[in-house]
Amino acid sequence: MHSIVIALKGMVYGVTHIMPGLGGSLVLIMMGIYEEFVEAIGNLFIDRAGLARRLRFLVPLGIGMVLGMLVAAVVIVGFLERFPTATSVFFMGLLLGTIPSVLRLHSDMRPTLGRVAAALVGIALVILVKSLETRVADGARLTIDDLKRPA
């Protein structure tokens, strides 16, 4: 039963590798397995005495991760093709929804004026880059015929 739970957590972790805006470490922290994951990976080839225990954790996690990545890739691509705006807003909501969990992890993570200002500047930069990306992409459509024409 423990292996099934770890595999399910691995599926969630695998989704983070496909889903934009979600960090795998953050999800591992939220699921309560970050320390065990780091310990298992960091000591995998160093401490032979705990190898079997680490593999009992990492193998189901890895299997779940691969399954999660495969399922998420198919589902997310389908949603992005059919509902691009709604899917993007959903991802932004997921990202924003993790902020309270991160803030609760440490007492020194309380919002301060500087942190809020930095977050707002970061958000503004993301919006600016995204709008520039769209404008450049719209203006950069060239065909082979355009390149063959004399200037």
GROMACS .gro file of C-alpha atoms in nm:
model
  151
    1MET     CA    1   0.000   0.000   0.000
    2HIS     CA    2   0.289   0.236   0.082
    3SER     CA    3   0.433   0.184  -0.268
    4ILE     CA    4   0.099   0.276  -0.427
    5VAL     CA    5   0.084   0.600  -0.229
    6ILE     CA    6   0.441   0.683  -0.333
    7ALA     CA    7   0.357   0.601  -0.698
    8LEU     CA    8   0.055   0.834  -0.683
    9LYS     CA    9   0.273   1.107  -0.539
   10GLY     CA   10   0.519   1.032  -0.819
   11MET     CA   11   0.241   1.088  -1.071
   12VAL     CA   12   0.173   1.430  -0.921
   13TYR     CA   13   0.546   1.504  -0.927
   14GLY     CA   14   0.566   1.392  -1.291
   15VAL     CA   15   0.288   1.631  -1.386
   16THR     CA   16   0.503   1.920  -1.260
   17HIS     CA   17   0.758   1.842  -1.531
   18ILE     CA   18   0.495   1.894  -1.800
   19MET     CA   19   0.283   2.169  -1.649
   20PRO     CA   20   0.418   2.520  -1.696
   21GLY     CA   21   0.464   2.726  -1.384
   22LEU     CA   22   0.474   2.447  -1.129
   23GLY     CA   23   0.798   2.354  -0.962
   24GLY     CA   24   0.866   1.994  -0.876
   25SER     CA   25   1.041   2.080  -0.550
   26LEU     CA   26   0.745   2.283  -0.433
   27VAL     CA   27   0.509   1.994  -0.500
   28LEU     CA   28   0.741   1.752  -0.319
   29ILE     CA   29   0.742   1.988  -0.020
   30MET     CA   30   0.364   2.017  -0.024
   31MET     CA   31   0.329   1.636  -0.036
   32GLY     CA   32   0.572   1.599   0.254
   33ILE     CA   33   0.833   1.391   0.072
   34TYR     CA   34   1.094   1.653  -0.024
   35GLU     CA   35   1.342   1.561   0.251
   36GLU     CA   36   1.309   1.190   0.179
   37PHE     CA   37   1.355   1.255  -0.195
   38VAL     CA   38   1.667   1.466  -0.146
   39GLU     CA   39   1.812   1.215   0.100
   40ALA     CA   40   1.741   0.922  -0.132
   41ILE     CA   41   1.890   1.088  -0.439
   42GLY     CA   42   2.185   1.240  -0.253
   43ASN     CA   43   2.289   0.915  -0.087
   44LEU     CA   44   2.185   0.668  -0.356
   45PHE     CA   45   2.539   0.564  -0.448
   46ILE     CA   46   2.716   0.675  -0.130
   47ASP     CA   47   2.554   0.476   0.150
   48ARG     CA   48   2.513   0.113   0.045
   49ALA     CA   49   2.348   0.017   0.375
   50GLY     CA   50   2.032   0.214   0.293
   51LEU     CA   51   2.019   0.133  -0.078
   52ALA     CA   52   1.724  -0.108  -0.057
   53ARG     CA   53   1.520   0.139   0.149
   54ARG     CA   54   1.596   0.420  -0.095
   55LEU     CA   55   1.503   0.207  -0.393
   56ARG     CA   56   1.172   0.110  -0.226
   57PHE     CA   57   1.100   0.483  -0.229
   58LEU     CA   58   1.255   0.588  -0.562
   59VAL     CA   59   1.130   0.307  -0.787
   60PRO     CA   60   0.757   0.360  -0.723
   61LEU     CA   61   0.813   0.737  -0.729
   62GLY     CA   62   0.989   0.708  -1.066
   63ILE     CA   63   0.725   0.481  -1.215
   64GLY     CA   64   0.453   0.719  -1.100
   65MET     CA   65   0.650   1.013  -1.233
   66VAL     CA   66   0.677   0.864  -1.583
   67LEU     CA   67   0.307   0.774  -1.586
   68GLY     CA   68   0.215   1.121  -1.465
   69MET     CA   69   0.426   1.284  -1.735
   70LEU     CA   70   0.272   1.072  -2.010
   71VAL     CA   71  -0.086   1.129  -1.901
   72ALA     CA   72  -0.031   1.500  -1.835
   73ALA     CA   73   0.135   1.552  -2.173
   74VAL     CA   74  -0.160   1.409  -2.360
   75VAL     CA   75  -0.421   1.586  -2.149
   76ILE     CA   76  -0.247   1.924  -2.136
   77VAL     CA   77  -0.172   1.933  -2.508
   78GLY     CA   78  -0.536   1.855  -2.575
   79PHE     CA   79  -0.654   2.132  -2.344
   80LEU     CA   80  -0.403   2.383  -2.483
   81GLU     CA   81  -0.518   2.309  -2.839
   82ARG     CA   82  -0.890   2.330  -2.759
   83PHE     CA   83  -0.898   2.590  -2.478
   84PRO     CA   84  -0.571   2.787  -2.480
   85THR     CA   85  -0.686   3.086  -2.272
   86ALA     CA   86  -0.875   2.888  -2.011
   87THR     CA   87  -0.587   2.643  -1.976
   88SER     CA   88  -0.335   2.926  -1.931
   89VAL     CA   89  -0.555   3.089  -1.668
   90PHE     CA   90  -0.585   2.753  -1.492
   91PHE     CA   91  -0.205   2.723  -1.479
   92MET     CA   92  -0.175   3.076  -1.342
   93GLY     CA   93  -0.430   2.988  -1.075
   94LEU     CA   94  -0.232   2.678  -0.979
   95LEU     CA   95   0.081   2.885  -0.949
   96LEU     CA   96  -0.087   3.156  -0.742
   97GLY     CA   97  -0.255   2.892  -0.528
   98THR     CA   98   0.081   2.761  -0.411
   99ILE     CA   99   0.191   3.096  -0.268
  100PRO     CA  100   0.011   3.059   0.069
  101SER     CA  101   0.164   2.713   0.120
  102VAL     CA  102   0.512   2.847   0.058
  103LEU     CA  103   0.456   3.142   0.289
  104ARG     CA  104   0.345   2.907   0.570
  105LEU     CA  105   0.660   2.696   0.542
  106HIS     CA  106   0.879   2.950   0.720
  107SER     CA  107   0.807   3.227   0.964
  108ASP     CA  108   1.048   3.461   0.782
  109MET     CA  109   0.845   3.442   0.459
  110ARG     CA  110   0.593   3.705   0.561
  111PRO     CA  111   0.511   3.960   0.294
  112THR     CA  112   0.710   4.282   0.329
  113LEU     CA  113   0.701   4.593   0.116
  114GLY     CA  114   1.019   4.490  -0.064
  115ARG     CA  115   0.896   4.138  -0.136
  116VAL     CA  116   0.561   4.261  -0.264
  117ALA     CA  117   0.735   4.520  -0.482
  118ALA     CA  118   0.972   4.254  -0.620
  119ALA     CA  119   0.677   4.025  -0.696
  120LEU     CA  120   0.493   4.304  -0.877
  121VAL     CA  121   0.804   4.389  -1.082
  122GLY     CA  122   0.843   4.022  -1.170
  123ILE     CA  123   0.479   3.994  -1.277
  124ALA     CA  124   0.513   4.311  -1.487
  125LEU     CA  125   0.824   4.170  -1.657
  126VAL     CA  126   0.648   3.845  -1.739
  127ILE     CA  127   0.355   4.035  -1.891
  128LEU     CA  128   0.593   4.259  -2.087
  129VAL     CA  129   0.794   3.966  -2.224
  130LYS     CA  130   0.477   3.777  -2.316
  131SER     CA  131   0.331   4.077  -2.502
  132LEU     CA  132   0.660   4.136  -2.686
  133GLU     CA  133   0.677   3.768  -2.774
  134THR     CA  134   0.330   3.785  -2.929
  135ARG     CA  135   0.412   4.102  -3.125
  136VAL     CA  136   0.741   3.962  -3.257
  137ALA     CA  137   0.576   3.634  -3.353
  138ASP     CA  138   0.298   3.816  -3.542
  139GLY     CA  139   0.546   4.033  -3.735
  140ALA     CA  140   0.804   3.764  -3.801
  141ARG     CA  141   0.603   3.545  -4.036
  142LEU     CA  142   0.811   3.502  -4.348
  143THR     CA  143   0.772   3.260  -4.633
  144ILE     CA  144   1.029   3.121  -4.874
  145ASP     CA  145   0.886   3.347  -5.145
  146ASP     CA  146   0.954   3.653  -4.927
  147LEU     CA  147   1.318   3.555  -4.907
  148LYS     CA  148   1.350   3.499  -5.285
  149ARG     CA  149   1.217   3.843  -5.379
  150PRO     CA  150   1.481   4.103  -5.458
  151ALA     CA  151   1.500   4.389  -5.209
   0.00000   0.00000   0.00000
